[in-house]
Coordinates of C-alpha atoms and ligand atoms in Angstrom, one line a residue:
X4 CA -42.0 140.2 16.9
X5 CA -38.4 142.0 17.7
X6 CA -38.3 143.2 21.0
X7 CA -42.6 141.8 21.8
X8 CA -42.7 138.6 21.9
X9 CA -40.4 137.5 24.0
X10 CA -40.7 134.3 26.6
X11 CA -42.4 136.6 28.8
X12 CA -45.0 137.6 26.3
X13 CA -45.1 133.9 25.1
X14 CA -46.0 132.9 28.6
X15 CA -48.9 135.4 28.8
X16 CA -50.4 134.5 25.8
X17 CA -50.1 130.7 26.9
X18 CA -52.1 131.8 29.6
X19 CA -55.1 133.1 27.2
X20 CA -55.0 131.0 24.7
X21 CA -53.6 127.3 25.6
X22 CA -53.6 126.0 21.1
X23 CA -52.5 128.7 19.5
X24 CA -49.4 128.5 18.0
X25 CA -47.1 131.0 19.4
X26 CA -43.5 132.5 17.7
X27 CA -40.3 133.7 19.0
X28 CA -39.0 136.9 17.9
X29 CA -36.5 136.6 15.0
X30 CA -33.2 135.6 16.1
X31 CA -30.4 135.6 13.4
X32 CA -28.2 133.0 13.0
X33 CA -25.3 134.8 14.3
X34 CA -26.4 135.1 17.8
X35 CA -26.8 131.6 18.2
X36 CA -23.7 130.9 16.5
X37 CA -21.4 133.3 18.6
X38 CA -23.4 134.4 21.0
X39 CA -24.8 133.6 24.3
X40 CA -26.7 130.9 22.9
X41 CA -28.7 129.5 25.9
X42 CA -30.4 132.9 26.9
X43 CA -31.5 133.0 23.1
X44 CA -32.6 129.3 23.0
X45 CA -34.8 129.7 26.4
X46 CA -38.3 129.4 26.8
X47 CA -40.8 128.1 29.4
X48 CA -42.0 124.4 28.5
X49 CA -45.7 125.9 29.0
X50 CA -45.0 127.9 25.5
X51 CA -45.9 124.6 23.5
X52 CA -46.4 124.5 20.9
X53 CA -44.0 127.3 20.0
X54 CA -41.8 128.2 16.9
X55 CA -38.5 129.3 16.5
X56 CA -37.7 131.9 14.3
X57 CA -34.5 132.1 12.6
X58 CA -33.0 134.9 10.5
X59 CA -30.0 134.0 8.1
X60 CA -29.0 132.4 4.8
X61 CA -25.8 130.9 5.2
X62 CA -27.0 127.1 5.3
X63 CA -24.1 125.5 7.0
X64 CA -25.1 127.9 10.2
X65 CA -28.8 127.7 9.3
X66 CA -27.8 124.1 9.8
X67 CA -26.2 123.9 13.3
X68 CA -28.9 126.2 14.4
X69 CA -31.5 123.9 13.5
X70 CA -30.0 120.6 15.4
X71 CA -29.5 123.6 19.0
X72 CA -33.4 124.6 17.9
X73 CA -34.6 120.8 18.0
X74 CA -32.7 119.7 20.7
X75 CA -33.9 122.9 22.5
X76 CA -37.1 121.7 22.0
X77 CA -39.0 123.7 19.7
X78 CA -42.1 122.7 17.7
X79 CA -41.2 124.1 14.5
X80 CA -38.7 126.1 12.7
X81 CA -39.6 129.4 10.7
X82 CA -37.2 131.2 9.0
X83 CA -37.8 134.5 8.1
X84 CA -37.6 136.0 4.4
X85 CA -40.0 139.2 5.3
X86 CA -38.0 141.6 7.4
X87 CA -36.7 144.7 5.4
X88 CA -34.9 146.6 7.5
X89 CA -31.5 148.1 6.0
X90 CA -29.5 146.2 8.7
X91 CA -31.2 142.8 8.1
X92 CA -30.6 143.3 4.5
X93 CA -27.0 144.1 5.0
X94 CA -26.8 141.2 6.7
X95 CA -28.1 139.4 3.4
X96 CA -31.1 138.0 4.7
X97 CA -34.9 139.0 5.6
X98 CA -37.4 139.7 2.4
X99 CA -34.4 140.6 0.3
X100 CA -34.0 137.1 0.0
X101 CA -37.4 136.7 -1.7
X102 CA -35.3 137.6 -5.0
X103 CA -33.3 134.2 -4.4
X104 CA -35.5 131.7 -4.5
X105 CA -32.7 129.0 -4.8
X106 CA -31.1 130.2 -2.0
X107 CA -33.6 129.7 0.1
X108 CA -34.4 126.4 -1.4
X109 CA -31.0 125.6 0.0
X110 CA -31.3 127.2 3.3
X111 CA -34.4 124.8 3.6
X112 CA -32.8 121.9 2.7
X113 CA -30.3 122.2 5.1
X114 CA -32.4 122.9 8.1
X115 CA -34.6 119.8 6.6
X116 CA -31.6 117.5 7.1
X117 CA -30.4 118.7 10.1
X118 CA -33.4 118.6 12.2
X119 CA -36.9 116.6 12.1
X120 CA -39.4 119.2 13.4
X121 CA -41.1 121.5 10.6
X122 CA -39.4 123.6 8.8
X123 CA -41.3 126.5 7.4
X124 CA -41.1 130.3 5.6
X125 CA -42.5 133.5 6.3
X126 CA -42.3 136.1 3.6
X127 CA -44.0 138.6 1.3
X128 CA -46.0 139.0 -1.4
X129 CA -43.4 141.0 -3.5
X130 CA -40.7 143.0 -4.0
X131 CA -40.6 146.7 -4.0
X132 CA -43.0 147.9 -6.6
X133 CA -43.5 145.2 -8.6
X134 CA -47.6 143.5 -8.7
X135 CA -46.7 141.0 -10.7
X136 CA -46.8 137.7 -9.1
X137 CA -44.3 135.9 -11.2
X138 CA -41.6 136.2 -8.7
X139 CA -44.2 134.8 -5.3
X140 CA -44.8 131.6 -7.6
X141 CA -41.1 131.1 -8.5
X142 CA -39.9 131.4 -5.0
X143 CA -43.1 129.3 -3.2
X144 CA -42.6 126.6 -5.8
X145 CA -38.7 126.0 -5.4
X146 CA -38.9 126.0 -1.5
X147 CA -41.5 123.9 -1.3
X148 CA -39.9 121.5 -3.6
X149 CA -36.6 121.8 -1.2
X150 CA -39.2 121.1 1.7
X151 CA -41.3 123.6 3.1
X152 CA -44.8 122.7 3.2
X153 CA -45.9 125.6 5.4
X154 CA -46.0 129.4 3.8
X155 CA -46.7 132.3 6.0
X156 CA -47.4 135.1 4.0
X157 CA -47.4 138.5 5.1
X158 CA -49.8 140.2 2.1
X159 CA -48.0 143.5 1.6
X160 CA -45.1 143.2 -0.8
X161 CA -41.7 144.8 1.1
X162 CA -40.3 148.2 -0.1
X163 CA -36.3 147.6 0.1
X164 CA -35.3 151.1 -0.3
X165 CA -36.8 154.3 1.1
X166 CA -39.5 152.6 3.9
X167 CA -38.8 151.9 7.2
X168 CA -39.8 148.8 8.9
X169 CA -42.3 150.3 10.5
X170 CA -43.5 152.0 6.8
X171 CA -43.3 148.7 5.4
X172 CA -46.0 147.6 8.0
X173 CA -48.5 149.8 6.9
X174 CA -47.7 151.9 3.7
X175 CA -47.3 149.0 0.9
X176 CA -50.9 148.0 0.3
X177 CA -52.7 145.0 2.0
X178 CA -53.7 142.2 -0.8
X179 CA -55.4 139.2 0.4
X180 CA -56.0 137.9 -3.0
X181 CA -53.1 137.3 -4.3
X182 CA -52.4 135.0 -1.4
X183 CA -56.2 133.5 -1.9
X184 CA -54.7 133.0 -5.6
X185 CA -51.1 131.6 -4.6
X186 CA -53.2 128.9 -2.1
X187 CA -55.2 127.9 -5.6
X188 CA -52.0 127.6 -7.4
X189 CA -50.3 125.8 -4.5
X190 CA -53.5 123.9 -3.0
X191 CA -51.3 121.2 -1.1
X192 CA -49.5 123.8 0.8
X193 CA -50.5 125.3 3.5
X194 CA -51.1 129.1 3.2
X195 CA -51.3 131.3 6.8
X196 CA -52.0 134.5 5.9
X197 CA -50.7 137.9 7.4
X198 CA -51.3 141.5 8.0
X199 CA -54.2 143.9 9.1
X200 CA -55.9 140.9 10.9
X201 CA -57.6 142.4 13.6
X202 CA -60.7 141.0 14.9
X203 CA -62.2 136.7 14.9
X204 CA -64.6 137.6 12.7
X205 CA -61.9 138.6 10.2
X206 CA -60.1 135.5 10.8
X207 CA -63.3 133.7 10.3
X208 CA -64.2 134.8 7.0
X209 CA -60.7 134.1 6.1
X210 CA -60.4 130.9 7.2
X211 CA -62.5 130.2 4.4
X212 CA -60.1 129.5 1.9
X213 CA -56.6 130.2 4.4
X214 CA -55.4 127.4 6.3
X215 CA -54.8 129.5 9.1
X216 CA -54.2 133.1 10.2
X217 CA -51.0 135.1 12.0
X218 CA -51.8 138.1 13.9
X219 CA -49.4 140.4 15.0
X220 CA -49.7 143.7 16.0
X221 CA -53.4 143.3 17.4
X222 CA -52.4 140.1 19.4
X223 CA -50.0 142.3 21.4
X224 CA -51.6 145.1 21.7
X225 CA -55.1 143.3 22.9
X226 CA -53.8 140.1 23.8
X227 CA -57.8 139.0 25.4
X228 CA -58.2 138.9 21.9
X229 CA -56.6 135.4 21.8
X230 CA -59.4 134.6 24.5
X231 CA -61.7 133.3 21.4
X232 CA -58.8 131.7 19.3
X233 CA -59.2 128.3 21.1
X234 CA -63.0 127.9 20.0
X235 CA -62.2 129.4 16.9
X236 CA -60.1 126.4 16.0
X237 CA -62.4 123.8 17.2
X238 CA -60.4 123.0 20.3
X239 CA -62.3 125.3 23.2
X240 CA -60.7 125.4 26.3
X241 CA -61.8 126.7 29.9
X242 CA -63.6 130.1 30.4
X243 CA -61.7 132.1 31.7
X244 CA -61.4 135.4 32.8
X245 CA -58.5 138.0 32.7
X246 CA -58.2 138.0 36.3
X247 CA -57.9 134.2 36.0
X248 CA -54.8 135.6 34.0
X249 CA -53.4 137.4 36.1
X250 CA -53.8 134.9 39.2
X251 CA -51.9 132.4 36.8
X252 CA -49.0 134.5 36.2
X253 CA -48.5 135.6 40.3
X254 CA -46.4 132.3 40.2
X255 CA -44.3 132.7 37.0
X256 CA -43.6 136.1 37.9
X257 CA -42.5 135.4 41.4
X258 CA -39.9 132.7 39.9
X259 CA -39.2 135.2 37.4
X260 CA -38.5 138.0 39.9
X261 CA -36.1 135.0 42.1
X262 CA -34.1 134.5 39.0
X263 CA -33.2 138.6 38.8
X264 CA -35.4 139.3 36.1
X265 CA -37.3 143.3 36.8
X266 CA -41.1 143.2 37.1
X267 CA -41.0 145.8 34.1
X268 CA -39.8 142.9 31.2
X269 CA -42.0 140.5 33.1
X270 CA -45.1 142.4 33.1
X271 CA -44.6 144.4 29.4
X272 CA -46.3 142.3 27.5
X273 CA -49.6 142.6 30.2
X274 CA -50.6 146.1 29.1
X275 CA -52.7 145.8 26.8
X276 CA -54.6 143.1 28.9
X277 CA -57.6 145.6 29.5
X278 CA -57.9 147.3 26.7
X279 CA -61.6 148.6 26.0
X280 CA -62.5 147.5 29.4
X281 CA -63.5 150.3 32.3
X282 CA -60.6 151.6 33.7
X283 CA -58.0 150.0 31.4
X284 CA -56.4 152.7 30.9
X285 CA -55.9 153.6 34.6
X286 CA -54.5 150.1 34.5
X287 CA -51.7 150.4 31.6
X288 CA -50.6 154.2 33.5
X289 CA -50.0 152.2 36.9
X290 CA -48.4 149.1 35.2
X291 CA -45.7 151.7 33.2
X292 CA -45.3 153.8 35.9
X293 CA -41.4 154.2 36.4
X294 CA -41.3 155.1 40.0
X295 CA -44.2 151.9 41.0
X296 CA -41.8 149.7 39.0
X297 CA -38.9 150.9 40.6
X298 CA -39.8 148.4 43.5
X299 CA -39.5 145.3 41.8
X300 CA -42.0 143.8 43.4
X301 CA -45.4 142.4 42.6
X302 CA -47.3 145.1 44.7
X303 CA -47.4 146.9 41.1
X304 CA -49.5 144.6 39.5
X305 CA -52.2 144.8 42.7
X306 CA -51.9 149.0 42.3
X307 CA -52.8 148.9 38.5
X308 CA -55.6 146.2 39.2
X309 CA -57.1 148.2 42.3
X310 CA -57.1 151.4 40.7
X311 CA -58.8 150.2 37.4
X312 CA -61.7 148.5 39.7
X313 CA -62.1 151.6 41.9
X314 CA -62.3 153.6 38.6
X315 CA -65.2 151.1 37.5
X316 CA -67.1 150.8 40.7
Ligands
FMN566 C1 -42.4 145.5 16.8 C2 -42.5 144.5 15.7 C3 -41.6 143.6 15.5 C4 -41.7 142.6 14.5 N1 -40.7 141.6 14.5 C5 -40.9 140.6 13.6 C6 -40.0 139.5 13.6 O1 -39.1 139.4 14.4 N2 -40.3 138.5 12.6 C7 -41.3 138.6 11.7 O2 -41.5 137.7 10.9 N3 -42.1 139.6 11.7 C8 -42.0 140.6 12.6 N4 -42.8 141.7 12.6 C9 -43.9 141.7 11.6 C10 -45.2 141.0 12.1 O3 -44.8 139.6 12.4 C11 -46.3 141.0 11.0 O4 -45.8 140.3 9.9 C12 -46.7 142.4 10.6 O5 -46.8 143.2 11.7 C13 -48.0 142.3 9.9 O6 -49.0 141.6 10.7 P1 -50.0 142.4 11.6 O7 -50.8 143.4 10.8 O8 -51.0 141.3 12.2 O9 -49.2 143.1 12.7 C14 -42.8 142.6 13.6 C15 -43.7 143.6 13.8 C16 -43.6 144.6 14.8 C17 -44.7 145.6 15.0

């Protein structure tokens, strides 16, 4: 997620949940191709396993960027045909390329052949207004046949003209069962499913019939939520607790801090950490407060975590 999950966040959630697959925010092709493209390639090896996510549809670029994205390192490729903003779609890429399902088919093919990790496609259920489901079939069996084996499908169809991304989140309506009906269709593909997925038991019931859940807003807003995603998956790891988090992190953010980076971008992504818990709040206030961060310094993180447990004592 633009301007969320950055390494930072990636390395906090690494910290919670050590199997869950984790993504990049989407970086278009452009910024690889002219611009600083080690910054936008880096990522700390404790990520794994972590996906890139690419935004573009010119395949000869989608191309290079797959061989920089391999060689990077990167456990899987994802390009992204879901975002709708007006500047994405100026840009001729995003969910406006649902509508060019050989396009895409090409796009895949070229990032197939240029690199050997997975390559695979997140995207909507529609376009604009229409329900009808011709168009998800036409454009789920063309790029799989160029390649993808791997959909993740964000169940709200995307609203071109008059939403903003942020409308397009929430106004177009949620409908599971049309992706419950395109894994029937497609029953060799693998179907994640998107959107409004908020709690495990949620994911649980879905996991019914999905072959796996993405959860975005709700992972960064209460990351300890990815505290049960281990065991969900059959693969459970150490308890844990969120101080055990925290304690973890002292070290990253301490190399971090060495390298010039501000405790502010380091420590965004930790907000939510205690959310619901006593004194979480108390915790967020402390770890946003402008003048504490001023300091640069770890002594932040200790203020936020003291006042929360004198708050619960
Ligand atoms: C701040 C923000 C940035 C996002 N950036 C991206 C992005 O870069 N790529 C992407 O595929 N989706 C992006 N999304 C959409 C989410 O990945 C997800 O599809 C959407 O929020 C629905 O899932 P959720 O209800 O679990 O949040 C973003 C969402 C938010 C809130």
């Amino acid at each position: 997620m633009i301007d969320w999950t950055d390494r930072h966040c990636r390395r906090f959630h690494r910290a919670i949940s050590q199997h869950t697959w984790l993504y990049t925010e989407m970086i278009t092709t452009g910024a690889l191709v002219y611009g600083d493209r080690n910054r936008f390639l880096a990522f700390n090896e404790e990520e794994h396993p972590v996906a890139f996510q690419i935004g573009g549809s010119d395949p000869e670029h989608l191309a290079a960027c797959a061989k920089w994205i391999e060689q990077a390192g990167y456990d899987e490729l994802n390009l992204n045909v879901g975002c709708p903003s007006e500047r994405v779609q100026k840009g001729s890429f995003g969910a406006c390329l649902m509508a060019e399902p050989d396009l895409v088919a090409d796009c895949v093919k070229a990032m197939r052949d240029a690199c050997s990790i997975d390559v695979t496609v997140k995207h909507r259920i529609g376009l604009d207004y229409d329900e009808s489901e011709t168009m998800l079939y036409e454009f789920v069996g063309k790029v799989s046949e160029a390649g993808c084996n791997t959909f993740i499908v964000h169940a709200r169809n995307a609203v071109l003209k008059g939403l903003s991304p942020k409308e397009n989140r929430d106004i177009p309506p949620l409908r599971y069962e049309v992706v419950k009906r395109l894994k029937q269709h497609f029953p060799h593909l693998q179907i994640i499913l998107n959107g409004g997925i908020t709690t495990v038991d949620a994911i649980k019931s879905h996991l019914d019939w999905a072959d796996g859940c993405m959860i975005g807003r709700e992972a960064y807003s209460n990351p300890w939520l990815l505290a049960q995603f281990d065991e969900v998956i059959g693969q459970p790891t150490d308890t844990r607790t969120r101080f055990n988090v925290i304690d973890e992190l002292r070290a990253y953010a301490d190399q971090e801090l060495r390298k010039g980076e501000s405790i502010r971008n380091i420590t965004k992504s930790w907000l939510g950490l205690f959310h619901g818990q006593p004194g979480g709040r108390l915790y967020r206030q402390v770890l946003s407060d402008s003048t504490l961060l001023k300091a640069n310094n770890w002594q932040v993180v200790e203020d936020a975590l003291a006042k929360m447990l004198k708050h619960a004592a």
